[in-house]
Short mmCIF file of C-alpha atoms in Angstrom, two decimals:
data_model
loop_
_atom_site.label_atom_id
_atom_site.label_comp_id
_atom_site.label_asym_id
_atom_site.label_seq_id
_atom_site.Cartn_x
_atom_site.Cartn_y
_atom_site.Cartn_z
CA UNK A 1 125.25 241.11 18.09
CA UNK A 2 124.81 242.02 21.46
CA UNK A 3 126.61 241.18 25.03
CA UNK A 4 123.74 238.91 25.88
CA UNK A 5 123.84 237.01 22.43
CA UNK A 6 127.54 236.29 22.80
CA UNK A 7 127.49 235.27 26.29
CA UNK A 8 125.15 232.69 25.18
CA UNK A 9 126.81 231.19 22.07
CA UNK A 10 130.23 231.78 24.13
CA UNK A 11 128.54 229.27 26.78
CA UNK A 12 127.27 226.91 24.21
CA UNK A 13 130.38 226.36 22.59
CA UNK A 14 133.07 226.58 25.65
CA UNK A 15 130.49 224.81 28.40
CA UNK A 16 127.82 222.95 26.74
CA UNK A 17 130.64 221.77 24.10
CA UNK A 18 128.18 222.40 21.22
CA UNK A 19 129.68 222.04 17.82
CA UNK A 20 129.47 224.69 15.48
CA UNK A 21 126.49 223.39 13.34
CA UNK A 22 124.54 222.40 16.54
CA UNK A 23 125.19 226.55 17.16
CA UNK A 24 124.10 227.50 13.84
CA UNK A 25 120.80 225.60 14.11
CA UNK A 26 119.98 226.60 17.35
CA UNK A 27 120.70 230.08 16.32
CA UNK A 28 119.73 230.66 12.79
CA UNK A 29 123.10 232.10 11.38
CA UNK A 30 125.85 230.91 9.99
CA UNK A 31 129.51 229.24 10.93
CA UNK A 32 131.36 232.47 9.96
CA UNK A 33 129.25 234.59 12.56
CA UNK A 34 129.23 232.23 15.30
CA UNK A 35 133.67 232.36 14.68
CA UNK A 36 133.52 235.88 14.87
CA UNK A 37 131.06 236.26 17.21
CA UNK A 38 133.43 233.84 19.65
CA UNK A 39 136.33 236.79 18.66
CA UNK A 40 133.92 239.73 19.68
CA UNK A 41 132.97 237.76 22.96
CA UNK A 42 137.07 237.64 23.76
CA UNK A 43 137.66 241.02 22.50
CA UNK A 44 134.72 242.91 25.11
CA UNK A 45 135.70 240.75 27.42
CA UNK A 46 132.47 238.65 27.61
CA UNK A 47 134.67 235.76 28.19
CA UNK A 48 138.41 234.76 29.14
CA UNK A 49 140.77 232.40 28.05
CA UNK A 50 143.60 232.16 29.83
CA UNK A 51 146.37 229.45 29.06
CA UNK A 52 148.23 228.00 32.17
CA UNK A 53 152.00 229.08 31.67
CA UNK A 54 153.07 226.02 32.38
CA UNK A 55 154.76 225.00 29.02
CA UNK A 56 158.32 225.66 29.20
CA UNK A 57 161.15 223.97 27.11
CA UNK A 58 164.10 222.17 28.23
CA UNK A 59 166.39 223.91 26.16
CA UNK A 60 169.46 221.66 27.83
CA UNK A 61 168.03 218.66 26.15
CA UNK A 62 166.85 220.47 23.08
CA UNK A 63 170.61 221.05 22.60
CA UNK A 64 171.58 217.46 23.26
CA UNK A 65 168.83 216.60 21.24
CA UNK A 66 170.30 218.58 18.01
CA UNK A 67 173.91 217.40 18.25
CA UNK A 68 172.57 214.18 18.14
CA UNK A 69 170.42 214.92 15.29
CA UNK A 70 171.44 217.63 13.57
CA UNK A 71 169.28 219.19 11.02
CA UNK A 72 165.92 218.83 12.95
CA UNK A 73 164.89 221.52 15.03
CA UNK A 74 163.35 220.46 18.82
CA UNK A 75 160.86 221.32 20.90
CA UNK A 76 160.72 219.44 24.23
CA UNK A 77 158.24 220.72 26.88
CA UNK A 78 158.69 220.29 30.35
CA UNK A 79 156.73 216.71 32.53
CA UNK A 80 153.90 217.79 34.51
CA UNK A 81 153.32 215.51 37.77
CA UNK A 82 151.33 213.03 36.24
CA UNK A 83 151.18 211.56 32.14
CA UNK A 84 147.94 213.35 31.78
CA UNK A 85 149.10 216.27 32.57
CA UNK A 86 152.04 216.15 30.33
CA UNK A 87 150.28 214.83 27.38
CA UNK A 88 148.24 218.19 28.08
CA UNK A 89 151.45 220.47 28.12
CA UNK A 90 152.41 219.14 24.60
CA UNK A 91 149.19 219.32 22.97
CA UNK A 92 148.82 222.69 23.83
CA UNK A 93 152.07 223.81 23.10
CA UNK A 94 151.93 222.27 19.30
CA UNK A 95 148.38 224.21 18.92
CA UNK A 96 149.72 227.54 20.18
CA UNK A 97 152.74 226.93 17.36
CA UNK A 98 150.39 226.02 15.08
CA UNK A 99 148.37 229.15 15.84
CA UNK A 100 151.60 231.25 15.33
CA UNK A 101 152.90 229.23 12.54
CA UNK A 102 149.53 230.38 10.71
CA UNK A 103 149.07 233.46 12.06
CA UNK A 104 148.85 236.16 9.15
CA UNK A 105 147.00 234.09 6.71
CA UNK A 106 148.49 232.67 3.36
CA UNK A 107 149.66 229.73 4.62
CA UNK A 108 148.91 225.80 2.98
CA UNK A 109 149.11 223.44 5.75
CA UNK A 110 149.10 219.75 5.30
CA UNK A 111 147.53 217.45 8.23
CA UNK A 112 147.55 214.12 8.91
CA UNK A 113 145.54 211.73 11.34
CA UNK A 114 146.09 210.18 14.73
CA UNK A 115 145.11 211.14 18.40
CA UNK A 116 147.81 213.32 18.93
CA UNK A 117 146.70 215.26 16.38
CA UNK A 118 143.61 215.58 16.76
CA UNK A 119 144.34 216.84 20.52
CA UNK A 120 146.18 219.36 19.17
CA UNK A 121 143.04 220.28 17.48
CA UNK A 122 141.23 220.66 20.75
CA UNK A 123 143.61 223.17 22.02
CA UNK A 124 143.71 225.04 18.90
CA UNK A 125 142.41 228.41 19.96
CA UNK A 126 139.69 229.80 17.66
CA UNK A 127 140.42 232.47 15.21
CA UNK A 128 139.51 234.26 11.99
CA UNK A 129 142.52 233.91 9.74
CA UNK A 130 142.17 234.88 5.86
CA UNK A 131 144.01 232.89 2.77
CA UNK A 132 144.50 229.76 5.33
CA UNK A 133 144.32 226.29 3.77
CA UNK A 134 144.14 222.83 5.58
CA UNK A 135 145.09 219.67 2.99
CA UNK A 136 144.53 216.18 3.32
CA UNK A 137 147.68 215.43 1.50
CA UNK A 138 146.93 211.40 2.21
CA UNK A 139 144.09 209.08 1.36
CA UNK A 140 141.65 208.19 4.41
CA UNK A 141 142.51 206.22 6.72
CA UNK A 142 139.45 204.39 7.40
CA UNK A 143 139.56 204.86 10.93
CA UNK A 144 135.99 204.55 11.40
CA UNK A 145 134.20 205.98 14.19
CA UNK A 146 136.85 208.13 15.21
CA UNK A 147 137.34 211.83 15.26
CA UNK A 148 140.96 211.09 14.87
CA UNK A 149 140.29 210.20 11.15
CA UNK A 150 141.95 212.35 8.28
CA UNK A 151 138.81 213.71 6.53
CA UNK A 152 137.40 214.66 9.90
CA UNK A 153 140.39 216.70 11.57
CA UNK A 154 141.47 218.85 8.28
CA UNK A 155 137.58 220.11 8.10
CA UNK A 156 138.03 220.81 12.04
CA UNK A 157 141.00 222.46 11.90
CA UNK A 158 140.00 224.61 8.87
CA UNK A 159 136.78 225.60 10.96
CA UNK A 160 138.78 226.67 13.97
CA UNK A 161 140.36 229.19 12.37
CA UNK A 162 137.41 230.18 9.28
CA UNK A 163 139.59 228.60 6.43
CA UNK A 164 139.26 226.65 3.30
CA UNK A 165 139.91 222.84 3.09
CA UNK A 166 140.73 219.89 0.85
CA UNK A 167 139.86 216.50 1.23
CA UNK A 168 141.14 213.61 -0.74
CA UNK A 169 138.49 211.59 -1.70
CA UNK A 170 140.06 207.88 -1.73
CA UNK A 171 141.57 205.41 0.58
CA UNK A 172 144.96 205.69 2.08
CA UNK A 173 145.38 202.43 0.04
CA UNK A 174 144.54 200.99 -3.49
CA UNK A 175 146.39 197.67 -4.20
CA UNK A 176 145.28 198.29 -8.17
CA UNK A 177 147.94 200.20 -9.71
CA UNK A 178 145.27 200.95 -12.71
CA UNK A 179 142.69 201.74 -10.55
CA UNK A 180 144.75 204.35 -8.00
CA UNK A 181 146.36 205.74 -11.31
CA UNK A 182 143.62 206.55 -12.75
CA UNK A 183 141.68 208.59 -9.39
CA UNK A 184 144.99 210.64 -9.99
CA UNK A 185 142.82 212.10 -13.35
CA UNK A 186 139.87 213.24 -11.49
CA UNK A 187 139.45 216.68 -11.06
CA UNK A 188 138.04 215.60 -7.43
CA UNK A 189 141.49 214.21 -6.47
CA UNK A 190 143.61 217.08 -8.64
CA UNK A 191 142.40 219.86 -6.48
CA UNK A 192 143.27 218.77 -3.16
CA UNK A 193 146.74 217.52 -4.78
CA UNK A 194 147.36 220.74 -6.39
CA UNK A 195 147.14 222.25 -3.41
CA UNK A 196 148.81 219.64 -1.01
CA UNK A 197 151.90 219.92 -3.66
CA UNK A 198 152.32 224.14 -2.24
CA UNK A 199 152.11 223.09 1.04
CA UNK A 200 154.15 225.93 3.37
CA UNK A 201 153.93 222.65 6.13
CA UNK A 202 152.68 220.21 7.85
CA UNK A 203 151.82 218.31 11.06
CA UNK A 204 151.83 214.66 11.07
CA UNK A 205 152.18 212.26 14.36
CA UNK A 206 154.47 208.98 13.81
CA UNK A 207 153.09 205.53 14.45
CA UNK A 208 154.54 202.49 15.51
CA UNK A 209 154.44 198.97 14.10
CA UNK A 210 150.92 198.42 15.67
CA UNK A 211 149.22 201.38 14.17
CA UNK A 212 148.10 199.79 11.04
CA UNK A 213 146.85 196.69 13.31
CA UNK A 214 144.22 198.95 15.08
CA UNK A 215 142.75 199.40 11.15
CA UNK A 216 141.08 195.74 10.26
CA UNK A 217 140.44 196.40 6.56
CA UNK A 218 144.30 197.52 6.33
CA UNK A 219 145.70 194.81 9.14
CA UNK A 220 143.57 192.06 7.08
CA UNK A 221 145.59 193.12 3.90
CA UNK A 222 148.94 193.56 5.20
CA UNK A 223 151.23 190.86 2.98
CA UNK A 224 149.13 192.49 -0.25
CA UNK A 225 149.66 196.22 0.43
CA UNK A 226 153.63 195.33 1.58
CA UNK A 227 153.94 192.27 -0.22
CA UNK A 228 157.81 193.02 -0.11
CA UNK A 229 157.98 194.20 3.66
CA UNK A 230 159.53 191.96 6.80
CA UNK A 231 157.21 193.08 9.65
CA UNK A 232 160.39 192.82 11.90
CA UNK A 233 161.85 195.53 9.84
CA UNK A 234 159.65 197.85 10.81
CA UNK A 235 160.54 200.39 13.22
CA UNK A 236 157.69 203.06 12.62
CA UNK A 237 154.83 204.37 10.07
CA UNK A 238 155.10 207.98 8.83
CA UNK A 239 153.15 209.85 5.94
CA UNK A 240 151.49 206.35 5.36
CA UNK A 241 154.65 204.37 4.72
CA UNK A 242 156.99 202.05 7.17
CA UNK A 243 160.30 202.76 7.93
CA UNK A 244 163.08 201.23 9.71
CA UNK A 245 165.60 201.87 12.23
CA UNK A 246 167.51 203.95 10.29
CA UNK A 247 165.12 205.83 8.49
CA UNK A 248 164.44 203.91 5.36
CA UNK A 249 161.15 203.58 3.87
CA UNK A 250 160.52 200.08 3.47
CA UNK A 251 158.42 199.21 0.80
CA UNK A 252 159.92 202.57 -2.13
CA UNK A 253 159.40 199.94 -5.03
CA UNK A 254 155.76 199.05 -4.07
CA UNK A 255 153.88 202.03 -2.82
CA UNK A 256 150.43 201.66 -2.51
CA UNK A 257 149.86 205.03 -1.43
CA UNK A 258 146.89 207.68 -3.10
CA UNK A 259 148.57 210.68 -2.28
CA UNK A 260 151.63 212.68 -2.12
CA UNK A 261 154.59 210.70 -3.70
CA UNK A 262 157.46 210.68 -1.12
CA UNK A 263 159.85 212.76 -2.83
CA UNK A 264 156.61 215.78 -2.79
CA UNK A 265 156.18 215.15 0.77
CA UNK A 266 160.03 215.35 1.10
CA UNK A 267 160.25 218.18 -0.70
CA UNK A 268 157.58 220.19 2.15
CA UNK A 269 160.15 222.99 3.75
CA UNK A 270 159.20 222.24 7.21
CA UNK A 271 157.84 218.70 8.17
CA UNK A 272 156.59 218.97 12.05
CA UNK A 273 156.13 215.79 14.03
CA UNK A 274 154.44 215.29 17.53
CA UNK A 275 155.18 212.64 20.02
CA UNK A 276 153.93 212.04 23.66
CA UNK A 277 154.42 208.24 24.00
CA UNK A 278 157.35 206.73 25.17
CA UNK A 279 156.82 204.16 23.55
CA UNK A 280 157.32 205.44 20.15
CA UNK A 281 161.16 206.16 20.75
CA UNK A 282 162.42 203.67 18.16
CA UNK A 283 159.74 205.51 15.26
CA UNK A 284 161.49 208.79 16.91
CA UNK A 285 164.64 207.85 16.29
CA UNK A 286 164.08 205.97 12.97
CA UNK A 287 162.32 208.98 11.48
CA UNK A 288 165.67 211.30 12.60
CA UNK A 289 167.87 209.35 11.16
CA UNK A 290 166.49 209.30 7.74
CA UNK A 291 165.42 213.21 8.44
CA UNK A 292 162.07 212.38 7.70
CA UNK A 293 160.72 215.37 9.85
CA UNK A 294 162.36 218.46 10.18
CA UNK A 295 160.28 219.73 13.46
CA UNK A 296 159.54 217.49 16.78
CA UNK A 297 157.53 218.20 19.76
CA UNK A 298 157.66 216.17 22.82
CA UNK A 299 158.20 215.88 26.39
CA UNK A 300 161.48 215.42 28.65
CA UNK A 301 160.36 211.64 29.36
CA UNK A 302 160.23 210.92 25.05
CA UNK A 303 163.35 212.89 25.14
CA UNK A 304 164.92 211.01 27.70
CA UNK A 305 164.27 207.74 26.61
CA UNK A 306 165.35 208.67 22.95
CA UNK A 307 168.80 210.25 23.85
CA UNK A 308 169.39 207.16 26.25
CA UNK A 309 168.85 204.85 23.66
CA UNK A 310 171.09 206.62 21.31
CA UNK A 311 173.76 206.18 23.47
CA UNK A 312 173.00 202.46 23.37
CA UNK A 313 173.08 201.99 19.95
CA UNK A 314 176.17 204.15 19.50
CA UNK A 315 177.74 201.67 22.03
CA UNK A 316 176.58 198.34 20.33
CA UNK A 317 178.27 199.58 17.42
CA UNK A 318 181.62 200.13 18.73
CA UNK A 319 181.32 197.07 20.39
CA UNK A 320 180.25 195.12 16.55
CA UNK A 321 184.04 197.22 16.06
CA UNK A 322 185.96 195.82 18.45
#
């Protein structure tokens, strides 16, 4: 391909934000060429990328952080001057660790949904990577008309970087215990499974007592899907499932879930969570305490408000002492 030819699909996909199929009809060749013909336009210098160095970690707090917490391993990334700009800073530092975390090929990596996620995706950088597979280790979501959907960010991701993925073909609920035992037979559903179950990682976001509200068609079934679950209890929503403060999941005796059971999930060696909002500090600090993640990114205002908090709680219980 020559230097003209790459400048142009270079500009299509960088400027004109054309997807990859857009590229391929416009074109006449296929999704693997237009990846590598994105490397060759970096590689001859046709086109740079250069990533503002303005990522680094407060390794102060990531130390306060892990004596709080110990066993999870922290990654907090420095405010910018504005929330924009920090919610920038973390995004692209999780898809540069992603990129390294992957780099090398044979790697399974599980993926979940959410907005923060599929930032991440956005700042993924493109690359050719061989024996790299993305899982949807959860049913869908239903988040309809959203990027941020399940199906739609594992095929994404696997296209950034040229590898394989698996999609599970089935809600993220079925309230029939027949019925969702019984997807678990088709071959459909046993590939992606078989392959979620090797996972080498994965990268989920956590979401707060509201996130299954934004849903209708789960938020209209709420008492039927956690028949035995006090709203009030809940203090976040992670791989599907709410949790409370202390890291409990909720509603163990009545999972709904077509997926990964929670002890397969648990058993993933390194479970990587994202969080920009500060809002989300009581999921944060739920999810450490029942060391439901083993990896967070986020920036010094999360990590501020979750190590103040801390404090607070450690004081209201030597006060409940006293």
């Amino acid at each position: 391909m020559d230097e003209e030819q790459l400048a142009r699909i270079a500009e299509d996909y960088y400027l004109n934000k054309l997807t990859f199929g857009d590229i391929s009809d416009k074109y006449k060749i296929s999704r693997y060429k237009i990846n590598k013909a994105l490397d060759q336009a970096v590689k001859d210098g046709v086109i740079k990328i250069e990533i503002r160095n303005s990522n680094q970690r407060n390794s102060r707090l990531e130390r306060l952080l892990s004596e709080q917490y110990p066993g999870t391993h922290f990654f907090v990334i420095q405010d910018d001057e504005n929330v924009i700009g920090t919610s920038e800073r973390v995004t692209l530092y999780a898809a540069e660790k992603l990129s390294a975390d992957i780099k090398g090929g044979n790697k399974t990596v599980g993926i979940s949904w959410g907005e923060t996620i599929n930032a991440m995706i956005e700042y993924a950088p493109t690359a050719t990577l061989e024996n790299v597979k993305f899982v949807q280790f959860l049913g869908e979501n239903l988040k309809y008309n959203s990027a941020a959907d399940s199906t739609h960010i594992v095929e994404r991701l696997s296209r950034k970087f040229s590898g394989e993925f698996f999609t599970l073909p089935a809600p993220l609920y079925i309230l029939n215990d027949l019925v969702r035992k019984g997807l678990y037979a088709e071959p459909s559903m046993q590939r992606a499974l078989t392959v979620a179950r090797n996972m080498d990682f994965l990268v989920t976001a956590l979401g707060t007592p509201a996130s299954l509200d934004s849903i209708p068609i789960w938020n209209n079934n709420w008492h039927s899907i956690f028949p035995t679950t006090r709203r009030e209890d809940i203090a976040g929503y992670i791989y599907g499932r709410p949790y409370d403060e202390n890291g409990n999941i909720l509603n163990i005796q009545n999972d709904k879930i077509v997926g990964l059971s929670l002890d397969e999930i648990m058993s993933v060696p390194r479970r990587v969570a994202l969080a920009q909002d500060k809002s989300k500090s009581l999921a944060i600090r739920g999810a450490l305490r029942g060391h439901l993640i083993t990896e967070l990114i986020m920036s010094e205002s999360v990590a501020f408000r979750v190590l103040s908090e801390s404090k607070a709680d450690v004081l209201i219980e030597q006060l409940k002492q006293l």
